[in-house]
PDB file of C-alpha atoms in Angstrom:
ATOM      1  CA  MET A1265      37.151  -7.253 114.372  1.00  0.00           C
ATOM      2  CA  THR A1266      38.018  -8.184 110.802  1.00  0.00           C
ATOM      3  CA  ARG A1267      40.596  -5.546 109.868  1.00  0.00           C
ATOM      4  CA  PHE A1268      43.006  -3.967 112.284  1.00  0.00           C
ATOM      5  CA  ASN A1269      46.710  -3.320 112.416  1.00  0.00           C
ATOM      6  CA  ILE A1270      48.828  -3.033 115.539  1.00  0.00           C
ATOM      7  CA  SER A1271      52.387  -1.874 115.041  1.00  0.00           C
ATOM      8  CA  GLY A1272      55.263  -3.163 117.108  1.00  0.00           C
ATOM      9  CA  PRO A1273      56.260  -6.664 118.132  1.00  0.00           C
ATOM     10  CA  LYS A1274      53.905  -9.608 117.835  1.00  0.00           C
ATOM     11  CA  PHE A1275      52.021 -10.835 120.892  1.00  0.00           C
ATOM     12  CA  ASP A1276      52.279 -14.062 122.896  1.00  0.00           C
ATOM     13  CA  GLY A1277      48.518 -14.397 123.136  1.00  0.00           C
ATOM     14  CA  ALA A1278      45.102 -12.891 122.591  1.00  0.00           C
ATOM     15  CA  PHE A1279      41.640 -13.625 123.900  1.00  0.00           C
ATOM     16  CA  CYS A1280      37.986 -13.195 122.992  1.00  0.00           C
ATOM     17  CA  THR A1281      36.042 -15.068 125.644  1.00  0.00           C
ATOM     18  CA  VAL A1282      32.592 -13.505 125.870  1.00  0.00           C
ATOM     19  CA  ASP A1283      31.019 -14.843 122.643  1.00  0.00           C
ATOM     20  CA  THR A1284      31.874 -11.653 120.730  1.00  0.00           C
ATOM     21  CA  PHE A1285      33.202 -13.801 117.883  1.00  0.00           C
ATOM     22  CA  ARG A1286      29.633 -14.720 116.914  1.00  0.00           C
ATOM     23  CA  HIS A1287      28.922 -11.073 116.007  1.00  0.00           C
ATOM     24  CA  LEU A1288      30.872 -11.863 112.826  1.00  0.00           C
ATOM     25  CA  LEU A1289      27.885 -12.912 110.718  1.00  0.00           C
ATOM     26  CA  THR A1290      29.604 -14.593 107.753  1.00  0.00           C
ATOM     27  CA  ASP A1291      32.345 -17.157 107.281  1.00  0.00           C
ATOM     28  CA  GLU A1292      34.329 -14.522 105.392  1.00  0.00           C
ATOM     29  CA  GLU A1293      34.236 -12.149 108.370  1.00  0.00           C
ATOM     30  CA  ALA A1294      35.124 -14.922 110.822  1.00  0.00           C
ATOM     31  CA  ILE A1295      38.036 -16.144 108.688  1.00  0.00           C
ATOM     32  CA  SER A1296      39.299 -12.588 108.227  1.00  0.00           C
ATOM     33  CA  HIS A1297      39.204 -12.126 112.003  1.00  0.00           C
ATOM     34  CA  LEU A1298      41.080 -15.376 112.692  1.00  0.00           C
ATOM     35  CA  ARG A1299      43.739 -14.635 110.091  1.00  0.00           C
ATOM     36  CA  ASN A1300      44.180 -11.064 111.312  1.00  0.00           C
ATOM     37  CA  ILE A1301      44.581 -12.223 114.919  1.00  0.00           C
ATOM     38  CA  SER A1302      47.069 -14.849 113.737  1.00  0.00           C
ATOM     39  CA  CYS A1303      49.151 -12.212 111.914  1.00  0.00           C
ATOM     40  CA  HIS A1304      49.570 -10.281 115.166  1.00  0.00           C
ATOM     41  CA  LEU A1305      50.644 -13.314 117.213  1.00  0.00           C
ATOM     42  CA  LYS A1306      54.014 -15.002 117.457  1.00  0.00           C
ATOM     43  CA  LYS A1307      54.326 -18.504 116.049  1.00  0.00           C
ATOM     44  CA  ASN A1308      53.130 -21.119 118.581  1.00  0.00           C
ATOM     45  CA  SER A1309      51.375 -18.463 120.677  1.00  0.00           C
ATOM     46  CA  ILE A1310      47.778 -18.891 121.836  1.00  0.00           C
ATOM     47  CA  TYR A1311      44.362 -17.445 121.114  1.00  0.00           C
ATOM     48  CA  VAL A1312      41.664 -18.127 123.724  1.00  0.00           C
ATOM     49  CA  LEU A1313      38.270 -18.068 122.018  1.00  0.00           C
ATOM     50  CA  GLY A1314      35.015 -18.597 123.895  1.00  0.00           C
ATOM     51  CA  LEU A1315      31.694 -19.142 122.181  1.00  0.00           C
ATOM     52  CA  HIS A1316      28.343 -20.830 122.491  1.00  0.00           C
ATOM     53  CA  LEU A1317      27.800 -23.695 120.078  1.00  0.00           C
ATOM     54  CA  LEU A1318      24.502 -24.789 118.548  1.00  0.00           C
ATOM     55  CA  PRO A1319      23.800 -28.335 119.750  1.00  0.00           C
ATOM     56  CA  TRP A1320      22.523 -30.841 117.212  1.00  0.00           C
ATOM     57  CA  GLN A1321      19.309 -31.229 119.230  1.00  0.00           C
ATOM     58  CA  GLY A1322      18.790 -27.448 119.504  1.00  0.00           C
ATOM     59  CA  ILE A1323      19.268 -24.942 122.304  1.00  0.00           C
ATOM     60  CA  LYS A1324      18.140 -26.260 125.681  1.00  0.00           C
ATOM     61  CA  GLN A1325      18.341 -23.056 127.708  1.00  0.00           C
ATOM     62  CA  LYS A1326      16.679 -20.137 125.910  1.00  0.00           C
ATOM     63  CA  VAL A1327      16.886 -17.655 128.786  1.00  0.00           C
ATOM     64  CA  HIS A1328      20.155 -16.648 130.472  1.00  0.00           C
ATOM     65  CA  ARG A1329      20.045 -14.381 133.520  1.00  0.00           C
ATOM     66  CA  TRP A1330      22.598 -13.067 135.973  1.00  0.00           C
ATOM     67  CA  GLN A1331      22.706 -10.469 138.698  1.00  0.00           C
ATOM     68  CA  GLY A1332      25.559  -8.583 140.306  1.00  0.00           C
ATOM     69  CA  SER A1333      25.701  -5.985 143.053  1.00  0.00           C
ATOM     70  CA  ARG A1334      28.234  -3.564 144.405  1.00  0.00           C
ATOM     71  CA  GLY A1335      27.266  -1.108 147.102  1.00  0.00           C
ATOM     72  CA  LYS A1336      23.860   0.356 146.271  1.00  0.00           C
ATOM     73  CA  LEU A1337      24.015  -0.591 142.583  1.00  0.00           C
ATOM     74  CA  THR A1338      22.457  -3.828 141.336  1.00  0.00           C
ATOM     75  CA  VAL A1339      22.748  -4.944 137.725  1.00  0.00           C
ATOM     76  CA  LEU A1340      20.312  -7.462 136.234  1.00  0.00           C
ATOM     77  CA  SER A1341      21.033  -9.022 132.851  1.00  0.00           C
ATOM     78  CA  SER A1342      18.642 -11.115 130.786  1.00  0.00           C
ATOM     79  CA  ILE A1343      19.293 -12.688 127.387  1.00  0.00           C
ATOM     80  CA  ILE A1344      16.394 -14.399 125.626  1.00  0.00           C
ATOM     81  CA  VAL A1345      16.829 -16.450 122.449  1.00  0.00           C
ATOM     82  CA  LEU A1346      14.007 -15.265 120.177  1.00  0.00           C
ATOM     83  CA  ASP A1347      14.787 -17.361 117.104  1.00  0.00           C
ATOM     84  CA  VAL A1348      17.333 -19.810 115.717  1.00  0.00           C
ATOM     85  CA  ASN A1349      17.506 -20.159 111.938  1.00  0.00           C
ATOM     86  CA  ARG A1350      19.651 -23.210 111.142  1.00  0.00           C
ATOM     87  CA  ARG A1351      19.555 -22.638 107.376  1.00  0.00           C
ATOM     88  CA  ARG A1352      20.850 -19.051 107.629  1.00  0.00           C
ATOM     89  CA  ARG A1353      22.956 -19.993 110.678  1.00  0.00           C
ATOM     90  CA  GLU A1354      21.795 -17.098 112.815  1.00  0.00           C
ATOM     91  CA  GLU A1355      20.336 -16.671 116.242  1.00  0.00           C
ATOM     92  CA  THR A1356      18.250 -13.643 117.235  1.00  0.00           C
ATOM     93  CA  LEU A1357      18.623 -12.470 120.836  1.00  0.00           C
ATOM     94  CA  ASN A1358      16.849  -9.942 123.027  1.00  0.00           C
ATOM     95  CA  TYR A1359      19.271  -8.523 125.578  1.00  0.00           C
ATOM     96  CA  THR A1360      18.011  -6.473 128.523  1.00  0.00           C
ATOM     97  CA  LEU A1361      20.254  -4.840 131.118  1.00  0.00           C
ATOM     98  CA  ARG A1362      18.937  -3.026 134.165  1.00  0.00           C
ATOM     99  CA  ALA A1363      21.447  -0.969 136.126  1.00  0.00           C
ATOM    100  CA  GLY A1364      19.896   0.937 138.976  1.00  0.00           C
ATOM    101  CA  LYS A1365      16.980   2.880 137.497  1.00  0.00           C
ATOM    102  CA  GLN A1366      18.303   2.642 133.927  1.00  0.00           C
ATOM    103  CA  LYS A1367      17.199   0.002 131.438  1.00  0.00           C
ATOM    104  CA  TYR A1368      18.939  -0.868 128.175  1.00  0.00           C
ATOM    105  CA  GLN A1369      17.450  -3.211 125.608  1.00  0.00           C
ATOM    106  CA  SER A1370      18.805  -4.496 122.313  1.00  0.00           C
ATOM    107  CA  VAL A1371      17.764  -7.101 119.759  1.00  0.00           C
ATOM    108  CA  TYR A1372      20.563  -8.461 117.581  1.00  0.00           C
ATOM    109  CA  LYS A1373      21.733 -11.431 115.544  1.00  0.00           C
ATOM    110  CA  LEU A1374      24.667 -13.755 116.150  1.00  0.00           C
ATOM    111  CA  ARG A1375      26.190 -16.407 113.892  1.00  0.00           C
ATOM    112  CA  THR A1376      25.569 -19.995 114.992  1.00  0.00           C
ATOM    113  CA  TYR A1377      28.096 -22.820 114.794  1.00  0.00           C
ATOM    114  CA  THR A1378      27.661 -26.495 115.427  1.00  0.00           C
ATOM    115  CA  LEU A1379      30.803 -28.256 116.591  1.00  0.00           C
ATOM    116  CA  SER A1380      31.556 -29.553 113.091  1.00  0.00           C
ATOM    117  CA  GLN A1381      30.843 -26.158 111.470  1.00  0.00           C
ATOM    118  CA  PHE A1382      33.285 -24.428 113.794  1.00  0.00           C
ATOM    119  CA  GLN A1383      35.934 -27.086 113.146  1.00  0.00           C
ATOM    120  CA  ALA A1384      35.437 -26.620 109.392  1.00  0.00           C
ATOM    121  CA  LEU A1385      35.836 -22.852 109.824  1.00  0.00           C
ATOM    122  CA  LEU A1386      39.132 -23.318 111.685  1.00  0.00           C
ATOM    123  CA  ASP A1387      40.326 -25.694 108.967  1.00  0.00           C
ATOM    124  CA  LYS A1388      39.383 -23.206 106.246  1.00  0.00           C
ATOM    125  CA  ALA A1389      41.133 -20.320 108.025  1.00  0.00           C
ATOM    126  CA  GLY A1390      44.230 -22.525 108.298  1.00  0.00           C
ATOM    127  CA  CYS A1391      46.005 -20.481 110.946  1.00  0.00           C
ATOM    128  CA  PHE A1392      45.059 -22.108 114.267  1.00  0.00           C
ATOM    129  CA  GLY A1393      44.982 -25.615 115.660  1.00  0.00           C
ATOM    130  CA  ILE A1394      43.058 -26.720 118.746  1.00  0.00           C
ATOM    131  CA  LYS A1395      45.364 -27.311 121.726  1.00  0.00           C
ATOM    132  CA  SER A1396      42.569 -27.980 124.239  1.00  0.00           C
ATOM    133  CA  VAL A1397      38.993 -27.010 125.097  1.00  0.00           C
ATOM    134  CA  TYR A1398      37.358 -25.972 128.367  1.00  0.00           C
ATOM    135  CA  ASN A1399      33.911 -25.052 129.582  1.00  0.00           C
ATOM    136  CA  LEU A1400      32.930 -21.635 130.909  1.00  0.00           C
ATOM    137  CA  ASP A1401      34.395 -22.443 134.342  1.00  0.00           C
ATOM    138  CA  TYR A1402      37.857 -21.803 132.792  1.00  0.00           C
ATOM    139  CA  ASP A1403      39.428 -24.553 134.912  1.00  0.00           C
ATOM    140  CA  LEU A1404      42.727 -25.425 133.213  1.00  0.00           C
ATOM    141  CA  ASN A1405      42.809 -28.689 135.181  1.00  0.00           C
ATOM    142  CA  GLN A1406      39.502 -29.772 133.619  1.00  0.00           C
ATOM    143  CA  PRO A1407      39.688 -29.837 129.800  1.00  0.00           C
ATOM    144  CA  VAL A1408      36.508 -31.104 128.155  1.00  0.00           C
ATOM    145  CA  GLN A1409      35.720 -33.331 125.194  1.00  0.00           C
ATOM    146  CA  LEU A1410      33.175 -31.676 122.939  1.00  0.00           C
ATOM    147  CA  ASN A1411      30.445 -33.526 121.070  1.00  0.00           C
ATOM    148  CA  GLU A1412      27.549 -32.481 118.826  1.00  0.00           C
ATOM    149  CA  ASP A1413      25.418 -31.726 121.918  1.00  0.00           C
ATOM    150  CA  SER A1414      27.955 -29.310 123.437  1.00  0.00           C
ATOM    151  CA  GLU A1415      26.622 -25.787 123.983  1.00  0.00           C
ATOM    152  CA  GLU A1416      29.646 -23.864 125.208  1.00  0.00           C
ATOM    153  CA  ALA A1417      33.351 -23.958 124.605  1.00  0.00           C
ATOM    154  CA  VAL A1418      36.482 -22.050 125.457  1.00  0.00           C
ATOM    155  CA  TYR A1419      39.044 -23.009 122.830  1.00  0.00           C
ATOM    156  CA  LEU A1420      42.752 -22.760 123.500  1.00  0.00           C
ATOM    157  CA  LEU A1421      44.002 -22.317 119.940  1.00  0.00           C
ATOM    158  CA  GLY A1422      47.634 -22.545 118.901  1.00  0.00           C
ATOM    159  CA  ASN A1423      48.917 -20.191 116.212  1.00  0.00           C
ATOM    160  CA  LYS A1424      50.517 -22.175 113.372  1.00  0.00           C
TER     161      LYS A1424
END
């Protein structure tokens, strides 16, 4: 996510909406990613970036579950927040996925960002400005105003 090169013309847009950005565990990695994405986009194009933010008061919902079915297959997903370390800015998650009779489990770390920390990161990267912000409903008719208690955001970023 930090170093890639795509030959050919630049793109009108890019997206990363499923919190994958937080797998970049340092500011250096995150800035490298943002700048690399920017280099592959046309001027004034957009980057849609979705991520969970760390509210000032702490995470309210520590367990996230969803279920989906198609035909005879049912998939159950469970994400449990095991630890949040504000000083090191990392969150440890336990992710379990059950698909039919198979079970997959993984424990991993993600980078945490408060609203002001993410804004500072964008400023430091210097390549994107915020055009608007939405929640995870992705309703373009319903932009949201973030505050220090916001937990989720889908940023519509404009390439400078």
